[in-house]
PDB file of C-alpha atoms and ligand atoms in Angstrom:
ATOM      1  CA  MET A   1     -11.715 -22.022  22.129  1.00 78.00           C
ATOM      2  CA  VAL A   2     -15.468 -21.576  20.588  1.00 87.00           C
ATOM      3  CA  GLN A   3     -17.154 -18.325  20.444  1.00 86.00           C
ATOM      4  CA  ASP A   4     -20.582 -17.777  18.592  1.00 86.00           C
ATOM      5  CA  GLY A   5     -20.141 -21.222  17.283  1.00 88.00           C
ATOM      6  CA  LEU A   6     -16.835 -20.767  15.700  1.00 91.00           C
ATOM      7  CA  ILE A   7     -13.750 -22.580  16.649  1.00 92.00           C
ATOM      8  CA  GLN A   8     -10.603 -20.324  17.046  1.00 91.00           C
ATOM      9  CA  ARG A   9      -8.878 -19.893  13.722  1.00 91.00           C
ATOM     10  CA  ARG A  10      -6.116 -18.126  11.965  1.00 89.00           C
ATOM     11  CA  GLY A  11      -7.179 -14.978   9.713  1.00 93.00           C
ATOM     12  CA  LEU A  12      -7.456 -15.344   6.128  1.00 97.00           C
ATOM     13  CA  MET A  13      -6.347 -13.117   3.169  1.00 98.00           C
ATOM     14  CA  LEU A  14      -9.518 -12.436   0.937  1.00 98.00           C
ATOM     15  CA  VAL A  15      -8.066 -11.050  -2.355  1.00 98.00           C
ATOM     16  CA  LEU A  16     -10.507  -9.202  -4.847  1.00 97.00           C
ATOM     17  CA  SER A  17      -8.966  -8.481  -8.303  1.00 96.00           C
ATOM     18  CA  SER A  18     -10.810  -7.396 -11.301  1.00 94.00           C
ATOM     19  CA  PRO A  19     -10.099  -4.924 -14.281  1.00 90.00           C
ATOM     20  CA  SER A  20     -10.804  -1.252 -13.267  1.00 82.00           C
ATOM     21  CA  GLY A  21     -14.643  -0.770 -13.551  1.00 83.00           C
ATOM     22  CA  ALA A  22     -15.850  -4.053 -12.851  1.00 90.00           C
ATOM     23  CA  GLY A  23     -17.402  -3.032  -9.660  1.00 89.00           C
ATOM     24  CA  LYS A  24     -14.932  -4.407  -7.321  1.00 92.00           C
ATOM     25  CA  THR A  25     -14.682  -1.302  -5.149  1.00 90.00           C
ATOM     26  CA  THR A  26     -18.533  -1.244  -4.343  1.00 92.00           C
ATOM     27  CA  ILE A  27     -18.326  -5.017  -3.502  1.00 96.00           C
ATOM     28  CA  SER A  28     -15.522  -4.527  -1.206  1.00 95.00           C
ATOM     29  CA  ARG A  29     -17.221  -1.587   0.688  1.00 94.00           C
ATOM     30  CA  ARG A  30     -20.286  -3.755   1.279  1.00 97.00           C
ATOM     31  CA  LEU A  31     -18.264  -6.614   2.551  1.00 97.00           C
ATOM     32  CA  LEU A  32     -16.429  -4.288   4.770  1.00 97.00           C
ATOM     33  CA  ALA A  33     -19.488  -2.666   6.254  1.00 97.00           C
ATOM     34  CA  ASP A  34     -21.302  -6.090   6.445  1.00 97.00           C
ATOM     35  CA  GLN A  35     -18.424  -8.084   8.257  1.00 96.00           C
ATOM     36  CA  ASP A  36     -17.055  -7.312  11.748  1.00 90.00           C
ATOM     37  CA  ASN A  37     -14.128  -9.519  11.498  1.00 94.00           C
ATOM     38  CA  LEU A  38     -12.829  -8.133   8.052  1.00 97.00           C
ATOM     39  CA  LYS A  39     -10.456  -5.392   7.710  1.00 96.00           C
ATOM     40  CA  LEU A  40      -9.194  -3.626   4.565  1.00 97.00           C
ATOM     41  CA  SER A  41      -5.528  -3.629   3.759  1.00 98.00           C
ATOM     42  CA  ILE A  42      -4.688  -0.003   2.921  1.00 98.00           C
ATOM     43  CA  SER A  43      -2.074   0.041  -0.034  1.00 98.00           C
ATOM     44  CA  CYS A  44       0.500   2.636  -0.612  1.00 98.00           C
ATOM     45  CA  THR A  45       0.517   4.122  -4.060  1.00 98.00           C
ATOM     46  CA  THR A  46       2.592   6.807  -5.957  1.00 98.00           C
ATOM     47  CA  ARG A  47      -0.666   7.588  -7.976  1.00 96.00           C
ATOM     48  CA  GLN A  48      -2.033  10.964  -7.660  1.00 95.00           C
ATOM     49  CA  GLN A  49      -5.039  11.237  -5.103  1.00 96.00           C
ATOM     50  CA  ARG A  50      -8.316  11.386  -6.852  1.00 90.00           C
ATOM     51  CA  PRO A  51     -10.830  14.296  -5.513  1.00 91.00           C
ATOM     52  CA  SER A  52     -13.020  11.660  -3.916  1.00 89.00           C
ATOM     53  CA  GLU A  53     -10.307   9.749  -2.103  1.00 93.00           C
ATOM     54  CA  GLU A  54      -8.876  10.182   1.448  1.00 96.00           C
ATOM     55  CA  GLU A  55      -5.479   9.573   2.691  1.00 98.00           C
ATOM     56  CA  GLY A  56      -5.198   6.975   4.861  1.00 97.00           C
ATOM     57  CA  ILE A  57      -8.821   5.636   3.953  1.00 94.00           C
ATOM     58  CA  ASP A  58      -8.511   4.631   0.218  1.00 93.00           C
ATOM     59  CA  TYR A  59      -4.568   4.631   0.077  1.00 96.00           C
ATOM     60  CA  HIS A  60      -1.605   6.063   1.634  1.00 98.00           C
ATOM     61  CA  PHE A  61      -0.278   8.376  -0.848  1.00 98.00           C
ATOM     62  CA  VAL A  62       3.393   8.525  -1.230  1.00 98.00           C
ATOM     63  CA  ASP A  63       6.178   9.938  -3.542  1.00 98.00           C
ATOM     64  CA  GLU A  64       8.355   7.509  -5.524  1.00 98.00           C
ATOM     65  CA  ALA A  65      11.402   7.976  -3.410  1.00 98.00           C
ATOM     66  CA  THR A  66       9.436   7.169  -0.193  1.00 98.00           C
ATOM     67  CA  PHE A  67       8.078   4.016  -1.959  1.00 98.00           C
ATOM     68  CA  GLN A  68      11.566   2.977  -3.225  1.00 98.00           C
ATOM     69  CA  ARG A  69      12.855   3.104   0.387  1.00 98.00           C
ATOM     70  CA  MET A  70       9.865   1.060   1.653  1.00 98.00           C
ATOM     71  CA  ILE A  71      10.790  -1.452  -0.971  1.00 98.00           C
ATOM     72  CA  GLU A  72      14.574  -1.807   0.273  1.00 98.00           C
ATOM     73  CA  ASP A  73      13.121  -1.810   3.955  1.00 98.00           C
ATOM     74  CA  GLY A  74      11.205  -4.824   2.896  1.00 97.00           C
ATOM     75  CA  ALA A  75       8.079  -3.176   4.069  1.00 98.00           C
ATOM     76  CA  PHE A  76       5.856  -4.518   1.538  1.00 97.00           C
ATOM     77  CA  LEU A  77       4.225  -7.962   1.322  1.00 96.00           C
ATOM     78  CA  GLU A  78       4.007  -7.342  -2.425  1.00 97.00           C
ATOM     79  CA  TYR A  79       4.302  -4.671  -4.877  1.00 97.00           C
ATOM     80  CA  ALA A  80       3.683  -3.882  -8.438  1.00 96.00           C
ATOM     81  CA  LYS A  81       3.479  -1.436 -11.083  1.00 94.00           C
ATOM     82  CA  VAL A  82       0.277  -0.726 -12.619  1.00 88.00           C
ATOM     83  CA  PHE A  83      -0.444   1.972 -15.163  1.00 81.00           C
ATOM     84  CA  GLY A  84       2.947   3.455 -14.617  1.00 90.00           C
ATOM     85  CA  ASN A  85       2.363   4.112 -10.760  1.00 96.00           C
ATOM     86  CA  TYR A  86       3.414   1.874  -7.852  1.00 98.00           C
ATOM     87  CA  TYR A  87       1.160   0.287  -5.751  1.00 98.00           C
ATOM     88  CA  GLY A  88       2.203  -1.913  -2.666  1.00 98.00           C
ATOM     89  CA  THR A  89       0.688  -3.695   0.575  1.00 98.00           C
ATOM     90  CA  PRO A  90       2.227  -2.551   3.702  1.00 98.00           C
ATOM     91  CA  ARG A  91       3.352  -5.922   5.541  1.00 96.00           C
ATOM     92  CA  GLN A  92       3.119  -5.051   9.324  1.00 96.00           C
ATOM     93  CA  PRO A  93      -0.629  -4.306   9.632  1.00 96.00           C
ATOM     94  CA  VAL A  94      -1.610  -7.456   7.581  1.00 95.00           C
ATOM     95  CA  GLU A  95       0.696  -9.931   9.605  1.00 93.00           C
ATOM     96  CA  ALA A  96      -0.629  -8.158  12.947  1.00 93.00           C
ATOM     97  CA  ALA A  97      -4.431  -8.660  11.940  1.00 94.00           C
ATOM     98  CA  LEU A  98      -3.857 -12.217  10.782  1.00 92.00           C
ATOM     99  CA  ALA A  99      -2.094 -13.048  14.216  1.00 86.00           C
ATOM    100  CA  ARG A 100      -5.047 -11.579  15.837  1.00 89.00           C
ATOM    101  CA  GLY A 101      -7.709 -13.943  13.888  1.00 89.00           C
ATOM    102  CA  GLU A 102      -9.068 -11.353  11.689  1.00 95.00           C
ATOM    103  CA  ASP A 103      -9.617 -11.562   8.232  1.00 97.00           C
ATOM    104  CA  VAL A 104      -7.902  -9.178   5.763  1.00 98.00           C
ATOM    105  CA  LEU A 105      -9.434  -7.854   2.309  1.00 98.00           C
ATOM    106  CA  PHE A 106      -7.098  -6.840  -0.619  1.00 97.00           C
ATOM    107  CA  ASP A 107      -8.037  -4.932  -3.562  1.00 95.00           C
ATOM    108  CA  ILE A 108      -4.768  -5.761  -5.781  1.00 95.00           C
ATOM    109  CA  ASP A 109      -4.032  -6.756  -9.143  1.00 92.00           C
ATOM    110  CA  TRP A 110      -2.942 -10.099 -10.475  1.00 94.00           C
ATOM    111  CA  GLN A 111       0.829  -9.582 -10.197  1.00 95.00           C
ATOM    112  CA  GLY A 112       0.284  -8.681  -6.367  1.00 96.00           C
ATOM    113  CA  THR A 113      -1.839 -11.758  -5.975  1.00 96.00           C
ATOM    114  CA  GLN A 114       1.027 -13.957  -7.611  1.00 96.00           C
ATOM    115  CA  GLN A 115       3.254 -12.615  -4.992  1.00 96.00           C
ATOM    116  CA  VAL A 116       0.945 -13.135  -1.985  1.00 96.00           C
ATOM    117  CA  LYS A 117       0.110 -16.725  -3.290  1.00 95.00           C
ATOM    118  CA  GLU A 118       3.766 -17.520  -3.335  1.00 94.00           C
ATOM    119  CA  ARG A 119       4.180 -16.290   0.265  1.00 90.00           C
ATOM    120  CA  ALA A 120       1.065 -16.944   1.933  1.00 89.00           C
ATOM    121  CA  GLY A 121      -0.009 -20.112   0.545  1.00 86.00           C
ATOM    122  CA  ASP A 122      -3.327 -21.763   2.243  1.00 88.00           C
ATOM    123  CA  ASP A 123      -3.842 -18.366   3.892  1.00 93.00           C
ATOM    124  CA  LEU A 124      -5.078 -16.705   0.726  1.00 97.00           C
ATOM    125  CA  VAL A 125      -8.505 -16.876  -0.919  1.00 98.00           C
ATOM    126  CA  SER A 126      -8.638 -15.198  -4.293  1.00 98.00           C
ATOM    127  CA  VAL A 127     -11.582 -13.935  -6.207  1.00 98.00           C
ATOM    128  CA  PHE A 128     -11.765 -12.501  -9.606  1.00 98.00           C
ATOM    129  CA  ILE A 129     -14.552 -10.161 -10.471  1.00 97.00           C
ATOM    130  CA  LEU A 130     -15.646 -10.118 -14.116  1.00 96.00           C
ATOM    131  CA  PRO A 131     -17.911  -7.636 -15.942  1.00 95.00           C
ATOM    132  CA  PRO A 132     -20.925  -9.002 -17.529  1.00 95.00           C
ATOM    133  CA  THR A 133     -19.982  -7.358 -20.785  1.00 95.00           C
ATOM    134  CA  LYS A 134     -17.489  -5.069 -22.392  1.00 92.00           C
ATOM    135  CA  ASP A 135     -20.011  -2.284 -22.609  1.00 92.00           C
ATOM    136  CA  ALA A 136     -20.965  -2.585 -18.888  1.00 93.00           C
ATOM    137  CA  LEU A 137     -17.051  -2.366 -18.046  1.00 92.00           C
ATOM    138  CA  GLU A 138     -16.780   0.628 -20.430  1.00 89.00           C
ATOM    139  CA  TYR A 139     -20.023   2.389 -18.902  1.00 89.00           C
ATOM    140  CA  ARG A 140     -18.692   2.003 -15.209  1.00 88.00           C
ATOM    141  CA  LEU A 141     -15.209   3.304 -16.535  1.00 85.00           C
ATOM    142  CA  ARG A 142     -16.992   6.418 -18.097  1.00 84.00           C
ATOM    143  CA  THR A 143     -19.602   7.343 -15.509  1.00 83.00           C
ATOM    144  CA  ARG A 144     -16.882   7.225 -12.901  1.00 72.00           C
ATOM    145  CA  ALA A 145     -15.745  10.276 -14.650  1.00 60.00           C
ATOM    146  CA  GLN A 146     -12.664  11.233 -12.448  1.00 71.00           C
ATOM    147  CA  ASP A 147     -10.053   9.900 -14.894  1.00 74.00           C
ATOM    148  CA  PRO A 148      -9.168  11.815 -18.202  1.00 83.00           C
ATOM    149  CA  GLU A 149     -10.235  10.297 -21.619  1.00 85.00           C
ATOM    150  CA  ASP A 150      -6.800   8.870 -22.364  1.00 87.00           C
ATOM    151  CA  VAL A 151      -6.573   7.180 -19.042  1.00 82.00           C
ATOM    152  CA  VAL A 152     -10.179   5.535 -19.617  1.00 84.00           C
ATOM    153  CA  ARG A 153      -8.875   4.356 -23.076  1.00 87.00           C
ATOM    154  CA  GLN A 154      -5.667   3.014 -21.557  1.00 85.00           C
ATOM    155  CA  ARG A 155      -7.618   1.087 -18.778  1.00 83.00           C
ATOM    156  CA  MET A 156     -10.010  -0.529 -21.464  1.00 88.00           C
ATOM    157  CA  ALA A 157      -7.031  -1.578 -23.461  1.00 87.00           C
ATOM    158  CA  LYS A 158      -5.461  -3.200 -20.304  1.00 87.00           C
ATOM    159  CA  ALA A 159      -8.700  -4.827 -19.155  1.00 91.00           C
ATOM    160  CA  SER A 160      -8.668  -7.821 -21.520  1.00 88.00           C
ATOM    161  CA  ASP A 161      -5.152  -8.479 -20.688  1.00 90.00           C
ATOM    162  CA  GLU A 162      -5.995  -8.384 -16.968  1.00 92.00           C
ATOM    163  CA  MET A 163      -9.053 -10.703 -17.502  1.00 94.00           C
ATOM    164  CA  SER A 164      -6.879 -13.485 -18.928  1.00 94.00           C
ATOM    165  CA  HIS A 165      -5.382 -13.990 -15.530  1.00 96.00           C
ATOM    166  CA  TYR A 166      -8.558 -15.514 -14.279  1.00 96.00           C
ATOM    167  CA  THR A 167      -7.265 -18.917 -14.140  1.00 96.00           C
ATOM    168  CA  GLU A 168      -4.915 -17.761 -11.442  1.00 96.00           C
ATOM    169  CA  TYR A 169      -7.809 -17.459  -9.026  1.00 97.00           C
ATOM    170  CA  ASP A 170      -9.928 -19.683  -6.809  1.00 97.00           C
ATOM    171  CA  TYR A 171     -13.271 -18.162  -7.362  1.00 98.00           C
ATOM    172  CA  ILE A 172     -14.897 -16.107 -10.423  1.00 98.00           C
ATOM    173  CA  VAL A 173     -18.016 -13.828  -9.777  1.00 98.00           C
ATOM    174  CA  VAL A 174     -19.511 -12.151 -12.930  1.00 97.00           C
ATOM    175  CA  ASN A 175     -20.778  -8.812 -11.480  1.00 97.00           C
ATOM    176  CA  GLU A 176     -24.261  -8.394 -13.134  1.00 95.00           C
ATOM    177  CA  GLN A 177     -25.855  -7.139  -9.987  1.00 96.00           C
ATOM    178  CA  VAL A 178     -24.107  -5.600  -7.011  1.00 95.00           C
ATOM    179  CA  GLU A 179     -26.402  -7.421  -4.494  1.00 96.00           C
ATOM    180  CA  LYS A 180     -26.049 -10.780  -5.845  1.00 98.00           C
ATOM    181  CA  SER A 181     -22.136 -10.274  -6.141  1.00 98.00           C
ATOM    182  CA  VAL A 182     -21.977  -9.286  -2.602  1.00 98.00           C
ATOM    183  CA  SER A 183     -23.817 -12.312  -1.520  1.00 98.00           C
ATOM    184  CA  ARG A 184     -21.818 -14.639  -3.753  1.00 98.00           C
ATOM    185  CA  VAL A 185     -18.297 -13.107  -2.247  1.00 98.00           C
ATOM    186  CA  THR A 186     -19.855 -13.511   1.227  1.00 98.00           C
ATOM    187  CA  SER A 187     -20.664 -16.969   0.842  1.00 98.00           C
ATOM    188  CA  ILE A 188     -17.004 -17.653  -0.430  1.00 98.00           C
ATOM    189  CA  LEU A 189     -15.825 -15.749   2.750  1.00 97.00           C
ATOM    190  CA  GLN A 190     -18.009 -17.911   5.208  1.00 96.00           C
ATOM    191  CA  ALA A 191     -17.219 -21.274   3.414  1.00 97.00           C
ATOM    192  CA  GLU A 192     -13.483 -20.290   3.741  1.00 97.00           C
ATOM    193  CA  ARG A 193     -13.642 -19.352   7.131  1.00 95.00           C
ATOM    194  CA  LEU A 194     -15.057 -23.052   8.260  1.00 95.00           C
ATOM    195  CA  ARG A 195     -12.203 -24.620   6.246  1.00 94.00           C
ATOM    196  CA  ARG A 196     -10.941 -27.495   8.799  1.00 94.00           C
ATOM    197  CA  SER A 197      -7.305 -26.545   7.944  1.00 92.00           C
ATOM    198  CA  ARG A 198      -7.550 -22.936   9.160  1.00 91.00           C
ATOM    199  CA  GLN A 199      -9.138 -23.933  12.738  1.00 92.00           C
ATOM    200  CA  THR A 200      -6.231 -23.900  14.741  1.00 90.00           C
ATOM    201  CA  GLY A 201      -8.466 -24.766  17.881  1.00 92.00           C
ATOM    202  CA  LEU A 202     -10.142 -27.758  16.326  1.00 94.00           C
ATOM    203  CA  HIS A 203      -7.775 -30.576  17.499  1.00 94.00           C
ATOM    204  CA  ALA A 204      -8.101 -29.424  21.116  1.00 94.00           C
ATOM    205  CA  PHE A 205     -11.862 -29.011  20.887  1.00 95.00           C
ATOM    206  CA  VAL A 206     -12.802 -32.128  19.290  1.00 95.00           C
ATOM    207  CA  ASN A 207     -10.595 -34.273  21.558  1.00 95.00           C
ATOM    208  CA  GLN A 208     -12.295 -32.779  24.537  1.00 95.00           C
ATOM    209  CA  LEU A 209     -15.517 -33.467  22.935  1.00 95.00           C
ATOM    210  CA  VAL A 210     -15.003 -36.895  22.121  1.00 96.00           C
ATOM    211  CA  GLU A 211     -13.505 -37.447  25.377  1.00 96.00           C
ATOM    212  CA  ASP A 212     -16.415 -35.775  27.467  1.00 96.00           C
ATOM    213  CA  THR A 213     -19.065 -37.873  25.118  1.00 97.00           C
ATOM    214  CA  ALA A 214     -17.068 -41.257  25.762  1.00 96.00           C
ATOM    215  CA  GLN A 215     -17.575 -40.550  29.449  1.00 94.00           C
ATOM    216  CA  ALA A 216     -21.173 -39.614  29.439  1.00 89.00           C
TER     217      ALA A 216
HETATM  218  P1  5GP B   1      -6.849   2.383  -8.910  1.00 78.20           P
HETATM  219  O1  5GP B   1      -5.747   3.301  -9.459  1.00 78.20           O
HETATM  220  O2  5GP B   1      -7.889   2.410  -9.815  1.00 78.20           O
HETATM  221  O3  5GP B   1      -7.121   2.567  -7.517  1.00 78.20           O
HETATM  222  O4  5GP B   1      -6.086   0.959  -8.831  1.00 78.20           O
HETATM  223  C1  5GP B   1      -5.309   0.296 -10.135  1.00 78.20           C
HETATM  224  C2  5GP B   1      -5.091  -1.135  -9.852  1.00 78.20           C
HETATM  225  O5  5GP B   1      -4.163  -1.260  -9.014  1.00 78.20           O
HETATM  226  C3  5GP B   1      -6.319  -1.860  -9.348  1.00 78.20           C
HETATM  227  O6  5GP B   1      -6.416  -3.295 -10.101  1.00 78.20           O
HETATM  228  C4  5GP B   1      -6.074  -2.201  -8.032  1.00 78.20           C
HETATM  229  O7  5GP B   1      -6.589  -3.498  -7.703  1.00 78.20           O
HETATM  230  C5  5GP B   1      -4.518  -2.269  -7.865  1.00 78.20           C
HETATM  231  N1  5GP B   1      -3.818  -2.111  -6.688  1.00 78.20           N
HETATM  232  C6  5GP B   1      -4.274  -1.399  -5.690  1.00 78.20           C
HETATM  233  N2  5GP B   1      -3.463  -1.425  -4.792  1.00 78.20           N
HETATM  234  C7  5GP B   1      -2.671  -2.490  -5.028  1.00 78.20           C
HETATM  235  C8  5GP B   1      -1.365  -2.917  -4.378  1.00 78.20           C
HETATM  236  O8  5GP B   1      -1.225  -2.733  -3.304  1.00 78.20           O
HETATM  237  N3  5GP B   1      -0.789  -3.863  -4.933  1.00 78.20           N
HETATM  238  C9  5GP B   1      -1.070  -4.410  -6.000  1.00 78.20           C
HETATM  239  N4  5GP B   1      -0.301  -5.348  -6.635  1.00 78.20           N
HETATM  240  N5  5GP B   1      -2.205  -3.886  -6.846  1.00 78.20           N
HETATM  241  C10 5GP B   1      -2.745  -2.683  -6.348  1.00 78.20           C
END
């Protein structure tokens, strides 16, 4: 019931959203490397694979017909069209992880976050990552140097629109320094894990403790 000082609990869903180029991917990778009990939800996308990306690690790359079939089969927890491509979260791996008490990290946009919020309620913890300045955002997008110029411009144009959704998130982190941002998101995760409402084993644990203490 208690392991390593932690009471048995349900897994939580940690969503990180930001405009492309705000440094969210770096933060997620660091969190995943540091946190044993945190697994990444690997999305399906119809977007073209980038040279640095691996099938099954960064995304499951599927064609549009496969994606449509998965929608019809109810295989997605949420899905959305972003920059003309479809992105969706496969439902089954998430449900299995949460049931095992594992936390799941999602790198999804505001549209997906809204859908997950409707379905998952309190299991969802959402964090929006903002760049410190417009120049920092543009610099990161350009030095990533994998997207063609028109895509960079399109992403810059979309960024301000995406950022206007910050009010829909529980927490806001301005990513000026990666180390500080990782530490801030880690603090959010640690605190949320200790929320009383998540601790399914709490009632039995405290009852036993109270009873034992009364008899001492
Ligand atoms: P990128 O093409 O740069 O990998 O991702 C573009 C945007 O799509 C990012 O904002 C990312 O968070 C979002 N995204 C990635 N996977 C999913 C998903 O499964 N669902 C939703 N709604 N958005 C996603």
